[in-house]
Amino acid sequence: MSINIAGRWNMRWGKSFSEVSPWRGILRFGKKGKLSPRYIGPYEILERVEPLAYRLALPVELSQIHDVFHVSMLRRYRSDPSHILREPEIEISEGLTYVEEPTEILDRSIKRLRNKEIPMVKVKWSHHSPREATWEVEENMREKYPYLFPESVR
């Protein structure tokens, strides 16, 4: 891809970075403030839509963003071998599993909404301390783990 530096309207097929707008303080690309990226990409230029607008091939995560950008929002991408990161292969043991099972009910409460009440239970999970117990819907816990609820409590 080549860019006419003075006017920036001679972009050819290739890749470019797209500028991130800092307006409105919206958290769009993972960071906000000083550490937020000025440009994201690189993305492949698919076509020239108008004399000063180009369509980019955006990933699925950015599907909510319009894919046509004005040249003022684009910046040339220069290929560099240092941009390619090699990830080491990870070997995963097929027999390795980690199962979380509830061990006991610590507390009960009723969550009151406008039109209904939902019984909740505080569940202590295996491999976790009582401080890390979570509130769960009692009906769901009764279906999945009936051994936690003795018959006399029902």
PDB file of C-alpha atoms in Angstrom:
ATOM      1  CA  MET A   1       0.000   0.000   0.000  1.00  0.00           C
ATOM      2  CA  SER A   2       1.243   3.488  -0.694  1.00  0.00           C
ATOM      3  CA  ILE A   3      -0.020   6.739   0.765  1.00  0.00           C
ATOM      4  CA  ASN A   4       0.378  10.216  -0.650  1.00  0.00           C
ATOM      5  CA  ILE A   5       1.630  11.935   2.532  1.00  0.00           C
ATOM      6  CA  ALA A   6       0.369  15.369   1.500  1.00  0.00           C
ATOM      7  CA  GLY A   7      -3.172  14.313   0.671  1.00  0.00           C
ATOM      8  CA  ARG A   8      -3.392  10.665   1.818  1.00  0.00           C
ATOM      9  CA  TRP A   9      -5.774   9.691  -0.956  1.00  0.00           C
ATOM     10  CA  ASN A  10      -3.612   7.347  -3.010  1.00  0.00           C
ATOM     11  CA  MET A  11      -4.012   4.305  -0.733  1.00  0.00           C
ATOM     12  CA  ARG A  12      -3.604   0.972  -2.496  1.00  0.00           C
ATOM     13  CA  TRP A  13      -4.684  -2.496  -1.364  1.00  0.00           C
ATOM     14  CA  GLY A  14      -2.871  -3.570   1.764  1.00  0.00           C
ATOM     15  CA  LYS A  15      -3.253  -3.032   5.479  1.00  0.00           C
ATOM     16  CA  SER A  16      -3.821   0.020   7.621  1.00  0.00           C
ATOM     17  CA  PHE A  17      -4.465   1.018  11.217  1.00  0.00           C
ATOM     18  CA  SER A  18      -7.785   2.624  12.135  1.00  0.00           C
ATOM     19  CA  GLU A  19      -7.807   5.635  14.465  1.00  0.00           C
ATOM     20  CA  VAL A  20      -9.667   5.365  17.767  1.00  0.00           C
ATOM     21  CA  SER A  21     -11.769   8.399  18.597  1.00  0.00           C
ATOM     22  CA  PRO A  22     -11.097   9.714  22.137  1.00  0.00           C
ATOM     23  CA  TRP A  23     -14.384  11.645  22.303  1.00  0.00           C
ATOM     24  CA  ARG A  24     -17.065  11.082  24.925  1.00  0.00           C
ATOM     25  CA  GLY A  25     -14.736   8.979  27.092  1.00  0.00           C
ATOM     26  CA  ILE A  26     -16.347   5.770  25.898  1.00  0.00           C
ATOM     27  CA  LEU A  27     -14.448   2.592  26.707  1.00  0.00           C
ATOM     28  CA  ARG A  28     -14.413   0.852  23.331  1.00  0.00           C
ATOM     29  CA  PHE A  29     -11.095  -0.872  22.808  1.00  0.00           C
ATOM     30  CA  GLY A  30     -10.134  -2.157  26.228  1.00  0.00           C
ATOM     31  CA  LYS A  31      -8.468   0.897  27.760  1.00  0.00           C
ATOM     32  CA  LYS A  32      -9.527   4.399  28.726  1.00  0.00           C
ATOM     33  CA  GLY A  33      -7.407   7.468  29.352  1.00  0.00           C
ATOM     34  CA  LYS A  34      -3.670   7.811  28.821  1.00  0.00           C
ATOM     35  CA  LEU A  35      -3.117   4.129  28.088  1.00  0.00           C
ATOM     36  CA  SER A  36      -5.846   3.842  25.468  1.00  0.00           C
ATOM     37  CA  PRO A  37      -4.648   3.032  21.947  1.00  0.00           C
ATOM     38  CA  ARG A  38      -4.598   5.795  19.349  1.00  0.00           C
ATOM     39  CA  TYR A  39      -4.890   3.302  16.506  1.00  0.00           C
ATOM     40  CA  ILE A  40      -6.116  -0.277  16.341  1.00  0.00           C
ATOM     41  CA  GLY A  41      -5.256  -2.861  13.750  1.00  0.00           C
ATOM     42  CA  PRO A  42      -3.782  -3.574  11.293  1.00  0.00           C
ATOM     43  CA  TYR A  43      -6.776  -4.444   9.131  1.00  0.00           C
ATOM     44  CA  GLU A  44      -6.866  -5.320   5.473  1.00  0.00           C
ATOM     45  CA  ILE A  45      -8.246  -2.714   3.071  1.00  0.00           C
ATOM     46  CA  LEU A  46     -10.966  -4.441   1.039  1.00  0.00           C
ATOM     47  CA  GLU A  47     -12.029  -1.701  -1.350  1.00  0.00           C
ATOM     48  CA  ARG A  48     -12.121   1.990  -2.099  1.00  0.00           C
ATOM     49  CA  VAL A  49     -15.724   3.077  -1.524  1.00  0.00           C
ATOM     50  CA  GLU A  50     -15.335   6.757  -2.404  1.00  0.00           C
ATOM     51  CA  PRO A  51     -12.339   8.921  -3.279  1.00  0.00           C
ATOM     52  CA  LEU A  52     -11.591   9.444   0.433  1.00  0.00           C
ATOM     53  CA  ALA A  53     -13.275   6.404   2.047  1.00  0.00           C
ATOM     54  CA  TYR A  54     -12.113   2.803   2.366  1.00  0.00           C
ATOM     55  CA  ARG A  55     -13.784  -0.413   3.558  1.00  0.00           C
ATOM     56  CA  LEU A  56     -11.726  -2.453   6.051  1.00  0.00           C
ATOM     57  CA  ALA A  57     -11.943  -6.141   6.955  1.00  0.00           C
ATOM     58  CA  LEU A  58     -12.784  -5.864  10.668  1.00  0.00           C
ATOM     59  CA  PRO A  59     -12.827  -8.875  13.043  1.00  0.00           C
ATOM     60  CA  VAL A  60     -16.056 -10.241  14.511  1.00  0.00           C
ATOM     61  CA  GLU A  61     -15.433  -8.448  17.850  1.00  0.00           C
ATOM     62  CA  LEU A  62     -15.795  -5.114  16.011  1.00  0.00           C
ATOM     63  CA  SER A  63     -18.903  -6.083  14.023  1.00  0.00           C
ATOM     64  CA  GLN A  64     -20.926  -3.302  15.716  1.00  0.00           C
ATOM     65  CA  ILE A  65     -18.623  -0.684  14.127  1.00  0.00           C
ATOM     66  CA  HIS A  66     -19.224   0.583  10.592  1.00  0.00           C
ATOM     67  CA  ASP A  67     -16.482  -0.813   8.339  1.00  0.00           C
ATOM     68  CA  VAL A  68     -15.991   2.260   6.086  1.00  0.00           C
ATOM     69  CA  PHE A  69     -13.414   4.839   7.228  1.00  0.00           C
ATOM     70  CA  HIS A  70     -12.304   8.221   5.929  1.00  0.00           C
ATOM     71  CA  VAL A  71      -8.598   8.394   5.026  1.00  0.00           C
ATOM     72  CA  SER A  72      -8.001  10.844   7.872  1.00  0.00           C
ATOM     73  CA  MET A  73      -8.894   8.004  10.280  1.00  0.00           C
ATOM     74  CA  LEU A  74      -6.412   5.556   8.702  1.00  0.00           C
ATOM     75  CA  ARG A  75      -2.682   5.176   9.105  1.00  0.00           C
ATOM     76  CA  ARG A  76      -0.309   3.121   7.001  1.00  0.00           C
ATOM     77  CA  TYR A  77       0.847  -0.235   8.346  1.00  0.00           C
ATOM     78  CA  ARG A  78       4.487  -1.063   7.678  1.00  0.00           C
ATOM     79  CA  SER A  79       5.208  -4.776   7.882  1.00  0.00           C
ATOM     80  CA  ASP A  80       7.866  -5.718  10.416  1.00  0.00           C
ATOM     81  CA  PRO A  81       8.937  -9.252  11.474  1.00  0.00           C
ATOM     82  CA  SER A  82       9.093  -8.102  15.112  1.00  0.00           C
ATOM     83  CA  HIS A  83       5.287  -7.634  15.038  1.00  0.00           C
ATOM     84  CA  ILE A  84       4.808 -11.402  14.717  1.00  0.00           C
ATOM     85  CA  LEU A  85       4.772 -13.099  18.113  1.00  0.00           C
ATOM     86  CA  ARG A  86       5.446 -16.816  18.381  1.00  0.00           C
ATOM     87  CA  GLU A  87       3.347 -18.517  21.033  1.00  0.00           C
ATOM     88  CA  PRO A  88       4.798 -21.617  22.641  1.00  0.00           C
ATOM     89  CA  GLU A  89       2.755 -24.774  22.187  1.00  0.00           C
ATOM     90  CA  ILE A  90       0.787 -25.838  25.225  1.00  0.00           C
ATOM     91  CA  GLU A  91       0.394 -29.521  25.947  1.00  0.00           C
ATOM     92  CA  ILE A  92      -2.902 -30.394  27.583  1.00  0.00           C
ATOM     93  CA  SER A  93      -3.372 -33.662  29.401  1.00  0.00           C
ATOM     94  CA  GLU A  94      -6.637 -35.273  28.305  1.00  0.00           C
ATOM     95  CA  GLY A  95      -7.273 -36.909  31.669  1.00  0.00           C
ATOM     96  CA  LEU A  96      -6.915 -33.641  33.580  1.00  0.00           C
ATOM     97  CA  THR A  97     -10.203 -32.354  35.040  1.00  0.00           C
ATOM     98  CA  TYR A  98     -11.291 -29.878  37.687  1.00  0.00           C
ATOM     99  CA  VAL A  99     -14.759 -30.296  39.123  1.00  0.00           C
ATOM    100  CA  GLU A 100     -16.388 -27.815  41.485  1.00  0.00           C
ATOM    101  CA  GLU A 101     -18.991 -29.369  43.740  1.00  0.00           C
ATOM    102  CA  PRO A 102     -21.000 -27.656  46.466  1.00  0.00           C
ATOM    103  CA  THR A 103     -20.231 -29.017  49.927  1.00  0.00           C
ATOM    104  CA  GLU A 104     -22.811 -27.328  52.150  1.00  0.00           C
ATOM    105  CA  ILE A 105     -25.478 -24.660  52.459  1.00  0.00           C
ATOM    106  CA  LEU A 106     -24.280 -21.857  54.743  1.00  0.00           C
ATOM    107  CA  ASP A 107     -27.251 -19.491  54.734  1.00  0.00           C
ATOM    108  CA  ARG A 108     -30.662 -18.795  53.219  1.00  0.00           C
ATOM    109  CA  SER A 109     -32.401 -15.611  52.166  1.00  0.00           C
ATOM    110  CA  ILE A 110     -35.258 -14.406  50.005  1.00  0.00           C
ATOM    111  CA  LYS A 111     -34.607 -11.983  47.184  1.00  0.00           C
ATOM    112  CA  ARG A 112     -37.651  -9.756  46.829  1.00  0.00           C
ATOM    113  CA  LEU A 113     -38.501  -8.374  43.419  1.00  0.00           C
ATOM    114  CA  ARG A 114     -41.559  -6.303  42.553  1.00  0.00           C
ATOM    115  CA  ASN A 115     -43.910  -9.188  41.833  1.00  0.00           C
ATOM    116  CA  LYS A 116     -42.199 -12.241  43.280  1.00  0.00           C
ATOM    117  CA  GLU A 117     -39.845 -13.629  45.860  1.00  0.00           C
ATOM    118  CA  ILE A 118     -36.895 -15.846  44.941  1.00  0.00           C
ATOM    119  CA  PRO A 119     -35.436 -18.182  47.599  1.00  0.00           C
ATOM    120  CA  MET A 120     -31.625 -18.022  47.590  1.00  0.00           C
ATOM    121  CA  VAL A 121     -29.004 -20.187  49.304  1.00  0.00           C
ATOM    122  CA  LYS A 122     -25.399 -19.358  50.145  1.00  0.00           C
ATOM    123  CA  VAL A 123     -23.276 -22.271  48.902  1.00  0.00           C
ATOM    124  CA  LYS A 124     -19.781 -23.271  50.012  1.00  0.00           C
ATOM    125  CA  TRP A 125     -17.910 -24.908  47.133  1.00  0.00           C
ATOM    126  CA  SER A 126     -15.185 -27.549  47.312  1.00  0.00           C
ATOM    127  CA  HIS A 127     -11.617 -26.202  47.106  1.00  0.00           C
ATOM    128  CA  HIS A 128     -12.835 -22.792  48.388  1.00  0.00           C
ATOM    129  CA  SER A 129     -13.112 -21.140  51.784  1.00  0.00           C
ATOM    130  CA  PRO A 130     -16.439 -20.042  53.328  1.00  0.00           C
ATOM    131  CA  ARG A 131     -15.507 -16.433  52.462  1.00  0.00           C
ATOM    132  CA  GLU A 132     -15.749 -17.385  48.778  1.00  0.00           C
ATOM    133  CA  ALA A 133     -19.261 -18.827  49.078  1.00  0.00           C
ATOM    134  CA  THR A 134     -21.762 -17.680  46.458  1.00  0.00           C
ATOM    135  CA  TRP A 135     -25.475 -16.946  46.482  1.00  0.00           C
ATOM    136  CA  GLU A 136     -27.408 -19.269  44.158  1.00  0.00           C
ATOM    137  CA  VAL A 137     -31.082 -19.757  43.318  1.00  0.00           C
ATOM    138  CA  GLU A 138     -32.397 -22.498  45.620  1.00  0.00           C
ATOM    139  CA  GLU A 139     -34.559 -24.153  42.952  1.00  0.00           C
ATOM    140  CA  ASN A 140     -31.579 -24.599  40.604  1.00  0.00           C
ATOM    141  CA  MET A 141     -29.431 -26.019  43.392  1.00  0.00           C
ATOM    142  CA  ARG A 142     -32.186 -28.484  44.398  1.00  0.00           C
ATOM    143  CA  GLU A 143     -32.335 -29.781  40.814  1.00  0.00           C
ATOM    144  CA  LYS A 144     -28.572 -30.142  40.333  1.00  0.00           C
ATOM    145  CA  TYR A 145     -27.496 -31.124  43.860  1.00  0.00           C
ATOM    146  CA  PRO A 146     -30.418 -32.711  45.768  1.00  0.00           C
ATOM    147  CA  TYR A 147     -28.044 -34.256  48.353  1.00  0.00           C
ATOM    148  CA  LEU A 148     -27.527 -30.767  49.855  1.00  0.00           C
ATOM    149  CA  PHE A 149     -31.189 -30.575  50.904  1.00  0.00           C
ATOM    150  CA  PRO A 150     -32.339 -33.161  53.464  1.00  0.00           C
ATOM    151  CA  GLU A 151     -35.976 -34.238  53.091  1.00  0.00           C
ATOM    152  CA  SER A 152     -36.966 -32.627  56.422  1.00  0.00           C
ATOM    153  CA  VAL A 153     -36.028 -29.143  55.162  1.00  0.00           C
ATOM    154  CA  ARG A 154     -38.315 -29.209  52.120  1.00  0.00           C
TER     155      ARG A 154
END
